[in-house]
Coordinates of C-alpha atoms in Angstrom, one line a residue:
M1 CA -12.4 -29.1 -0.2
V2 CA -14.3 -31.8 1.7
G3 CA -17.3 -31.5 -0.8
N4 CA -15.0 -32.1 -3.8
S5 CA -13.3 -35.1 -2.1
V6 CA -16.6 -36.8 -1.4
K7 CA -17.7 -36.2 -5.0
W8 CA -14.6 -37.8 -6.4
V9 CA -14.8 -40.8 -4.1
S10 CA -18.5 -41.5 -5.1
V11 CA -17.7 -41.2 -8.8
F12 CA -14.8 -43.7 -8.8
R13 CA -16.7 -46.1 -6.4
Q14 CA -19.5 -46.4 -9.0
I15 CA -17.0 -46.8 -11.9
L16 CA -15.3 -49.5 -9.9
R17 CA -18.5 -51.4 -9.3
N18 CA -19.5 -51.3 -12.9
F19 CA -16.1 -52.5 -14.1
A20 CA -16.0 -55.3 -11.5
N21 CA -19.3 -56.7 -12.8
E22 CA -18.0 -56.8 -16.3
I23 CA -14.9 -58.8 -15.5
N24 CA -16.4 -61.0 -12.8
E25 CA -15.4 -64.2 -14.6
D26 CA -11.7 -63.6 -14.5
T27 CA -10.6 -63.2 -10.8
H28 CA -6.9 -62.3 -11.6
M29 CA -7.9 -59.7 -14.2
K30 CA -10.5 -58.3 -11.8
S31 CA -7.9 -57.9 -9.0
L32 CA -5.4 -56.2 -11.3
F33 CA -7.8 -53.7 -12.7
I34 CA -9.3 -52.9 -9.3
N35 CA -5.8 -52.1 -8.0
R36 CA -5.1 -49.8 -10.9
L37 CA -8.4 -48.1 -10.6
M38 CA -7.8 -47.5 -6.9
M39 CA -4.4 -46.0 -7.6
T40 CA -5.9 -43.7 -10.2
A41 CA -8.7 -42.6 -7.9
L42 CA -6.2 -41.9 -5.1
T43 CA -4.0 -39.8 -7.4
L44 CA -6.9 -37.7 -8.7
L45 CA -8.2 -37.3 -5.1
V46 CA -4.9 -35.9 -4.0
M47 CA -4.8 -33.6 -7.0
A48 CA -8.3 -32.3 -6.2
C49 CA -7.4 -31.6 -2.6
G50 CA -4.2 -29.9 -3.7
H51 CA -6.2 -27.7 -6.1
D52 CA -8.6 -26.6 -3.3
D53 CA -5.7 -25.9 -1.0
A54 CA -4.1 -23.7 -3.6
G55 CA -7.3 -21.8 -4.1
E56 CA -7.5 -21.2 -0.4
M57 CA -3.9 -20.0 -0.3
Q58 CA -4.4 -17.6 -3.2
A59 CA -7.3 -16.0 -1.3
Q60 CA -4.9 -14.9 1.5
P61 CA -4.3 -11.1 1.5
T62 CA -0.8 -9.8 0.8
N63 CA 0.8 -8.3 3.8
N64 CA 2.9 -5.9 1.8
A65 CA -0.2 -4.2 0.5
S66 CA -1.7 -3.5 4.0
M67 CA -2.3 0.1 4.8
T68 CA -0.7 1.4 7.9
Q69 CA 0.5 4.9 9.0
K70 CA -0.8 8.2 7.7
I71 CA 1.2 11.3 6.8
N72 CA 0.1 14.8 5.8
M73 CA 0.7 16.3 2.3
T74 CA 0.4 20.1 2.1
I75 CA 0.2 22.0 -1.2
D76 CA -0.4 25.7 -1.3
G77 CA -1.8 25.8 2.2
Q78 CA -4.2 22.8 1.7
T79 CA -3.6 19.5 3.5
L80 CA -4.8 16.0 2.6
S81 CA -3.7 12.8 4.3
V82 CA -1.7 10.0 2.7
T83 CA -2.2 6.4 3.9
L84 CA 1.1 4.5 3.5
V85 CA 1.6 0.9 2.6
D86 CA 4.1 -1.0 4.8
N87 CA 7.4 -1.5 3.0
S88 CA 11.0 -0.5 3.5
A89 CA 10.6 2.7 1.5
T90 CA 7.7 4.0 3.6
Q91 CA 9.6 3.0 6.8
A92 CA 12.6 5.0 5.7
L93 CA 10.3 7.9 4.7
V94 CA 8.6 8.0 8.2
T95 CA 12.0 7.8 9.9
A96 CA 13.1 10.9 7.8
L97 CA 9.9 12.7 8.6
A98 CA 10.4 12.1 12.3
E99 CA 13.3 14.6 12.1
G100 CA 11.0 17.2 10.5
P101 CA 8.8 17.9 7.4
I102 CA 10.3 17.4 3.9
T103 CA 9.5 20.0 1.2
Y104 CA 10.2 19.3 -2.5
E105 CA 9.1 20.7 -5.8
A106 CA 7.1 18.7 -8.4
D107 CA 6.1 19.3 -12.1
D108 CA 3.5 17.9 -14.4
Y109 CA 4.5 15.1 -16.7
G110 CA 2.6 13.2 -19.3
G111 CA -0.8 14.8 -18.4
F112 CA -1.3 12.3 -15.6
E113 CA 1.2 13.0 -12.8
K114 CA 3.2 15.4 -10.7
V115 CA 6.8 14.2 -10.2
G116 CA 9.8 15.7 -8.4
P117 CA 13.0 14.8 -6.6
L118 CA 12.6 14.1 -2.9
G119 CA 16.2 15.2 -2.1
R120 CA 17.1 11.8 -0.7
S121 CA 17.0 8.1 -1.8
L122 CA 14.6 5.5 -0.4
P123 CA 14.8 1.7 -0.7
T124 CA 13.0 0.3 -3.7
S125 CA 10.9 -2.8 -4.2
N126 CA 9.9 -2.2 -7.8
Q127 CA 7.1 -4.1 -9.5
Q128 CA 4.9 -3.5 -12.6
I129 CA 2.1 -1.3 -11.4
T130 CA -0.9 0.3 -13.2
T131 CA -1.5 3.4 -11.2
E132 CA -4.8 5.1 -10.3
P133 CA -5.6 8.7 -9.4
G134 CA -4.4 9.4 -5.8
D135 CA -1.5 6.9 -5.9
V136 CA 1.8 8.1 -4.4
I137 CA 4.7 6.3 -6.0
L138 CA 8.5 6.1 -5.7
Y139 CA 10.3 6.2 -9.0
S140 CA 14.0 5.6 -9.5
G141 CA 14.5 5.5 -5.8
N142 CA 14.4 9.3 -5.3
Q143 CA 11.5 10.7 -7.3
I144 CA 8.0 11.1 -5.7
V145 CA 5.2 10.7 -8.2
L146 CA 1.6 11.9 -7.4
F147 CA -0.9 10.6 -9.8
Y148 CA -4.1 12.4 -11.0
G149 CA -4.3 10.0 -14.0
S150 CA -3.1 6.5 -14.8
N151 CA 0.2 4.9 -16.0
S152 CA 1.8 1.5 -16.2
W153 CA 5.5 1.2 -15.2
S154 CA 7.9 -0.5 -12.7
Y155 CA 7.4 1.5 -9.5
T156 CA 7.6 1.1 -5.7
R157 CA 4.2 1.9 -4.1
L158 CA 4.2 4.3 -1.2
G159 CA 0.5 4.9 -0.5
R160 CA -2.6 6.8 -1.5
I161 CA -4.0 10.3 -1.1
S162 CA -7.3 10.4 0.6
Y163 CA -9.7 12.5 -1.4
D164 CA -13.5 12.9 -2.1
S165 CA -13.6 13.4 -5.8
L166 CA -11.3 13.5 -8.8
D167 CA -12.0 17.2 -9.3
Q168 CA -10.9 17.8 -5.7
L169 CA -7.7 15.7 -6.2
K170 CA -6.8 17.6 -9.5
S171 CA -7.4 20.9 -7.8
F172 CA -5.3 19.9 -4.8
L173 CA -2.4 18.8 -7.1
K174 CA -2.8 21.8 -9.4
A175 CA -3.0 19.3 -12.3
G176 CA -1.7 20.8 -15.5
Q177 CA -0.8 24.1 -13.8
G178 CA 3.0 23.7 -13.6
R179 CA 5.4 23.5 -10.7
I180 CA 4.1 23.1 -7.1
S181 CA 5.8 22.9 -3.7
V182 CA 4.8 19.8 -1.7
T183 CA 5.4 19.4 2.0
L184 CA 5.3 16.0 3.7
S185 CA 4.9 15.7 7.4
L186 CA 3.8 13.2 10.1
S187 CA 0.1 13.3 10.8
E188 CA 0.5 12.2 14.5
P189 CA 1.0 14.9 17.2
T190 CA 4.4 16.6 16.7
G191 CA 6.1 14.6 19.4
M192 CA 8.5 17.5 19.7
R193 CA 10.2 17.8 23.1
A194 CA 11.4 21.4 22.5
V195 CA 11.0 24.3 20.2
R196 CA 13.6 26.9 19.9
S197 CA 13.5 30.3 18.2
D198 CA 16.0 31.1 15.4
S199 CA 17.4 33.9 17.5
E200 CA 17.2 35.1 21.1
G201 CA 14.5 37.5 22.1
E202 CA 12.0 36.6 19.3
E203 CA 8.6 35.0 19.6
S204 CA 7.9 32.0 17.3
F205 CA 5.1 29.6 16.6
V206 CA 5.1 26.0 15.3
T207 CA 2.1 24.4 13.7
L208 CA 1.0 20.8 14.6
N209 CA 2.5 19.4 11.4
G210 CA 5.9 20.8 12.4
M211 CA 6.0 24.0 10.3
R212 CA 7.6 27.0 11.9
T213 CA 6.0 30.5 11.5
R214 CA 6.2 33.9 13.1
D215 CA 2.7 34.9 12.1
A216 CA 0.1 32.4 13.4
K217 CA -3.3 33.8 12.6
K218 CA -5.5 30.8 13.1
G219 CA -5.6 27.1 14.2
I220 CA -3.7 25.4 17.0
V221 CA -0.1 26.3 17.3
L222 CA 2.8 25.9 19.8
K223 CA 4.0 29.2 21.1
R224 CA 7.5 29.9 22.5
S225 CA 8.1 33.3 24.0
A226 CA 11.4 35.1 24.0
G227 CA 14.2 33.4 25.8
R228 CA 15.3 29.8 25.8
G229 CA 14.1 27.2 28.3
Q230 CA 10.6 28.5 28.8
V231 CA 7.6 26.2 28.8
I232 CA 5.9 25.6 25.5
K233 CA 2.3 26.8 25.5
T234 CA -0.5 25.6 23.2
I235 CA -2.8 28.4 22.1
K236 CA -5.8 28.6 19.8
R237 CA -6.4 31.7 17.7

């Protein structure tokens, strides 16, 4: 901004000198045109400074697009992480996931996405978006769209799936292979204060993403032995 200001001042100073020499014989005319030129120079200088400031403002990052918390997405026993953007929809989603994992079903649509009802509504902040493979999008307030291709529509952005290659993403989403079951869960430690069996006298396990199972064969799980009120043990099989 300073460089542009100096340049404008130098240019108009030279114009002013040349014009003053030409009208040197008429003092009144000289004074009038000098004043007008000075006003013009000042106006253009302000415009130049304003343009530079606008450019600097446009370079500022958009806070709404900043990536924040991660969640897990599990399909057919495979899990990838999803990095969420920070908006009212993702905040509501994380609040819901704090109560436990959410599982829904999704189908192929248009040859570029998997879409299915979440089973609840989330706040929307729709804008025209051209999606890319890996985008996780909220459509119509209650539909989750997982993209393995691209589309342009009015959506609310939720986040992006972390993946290594397009082939890996398509394999994970079972692209073109029909209906899938998708489980969303928090990627942080479970944060559970207690785990209870469905019935007395049964042994149960809970995985670190909050999924309950009675047949833990591998990985780190939380084990609760028969009877309520016992201490939760962490075991590795």
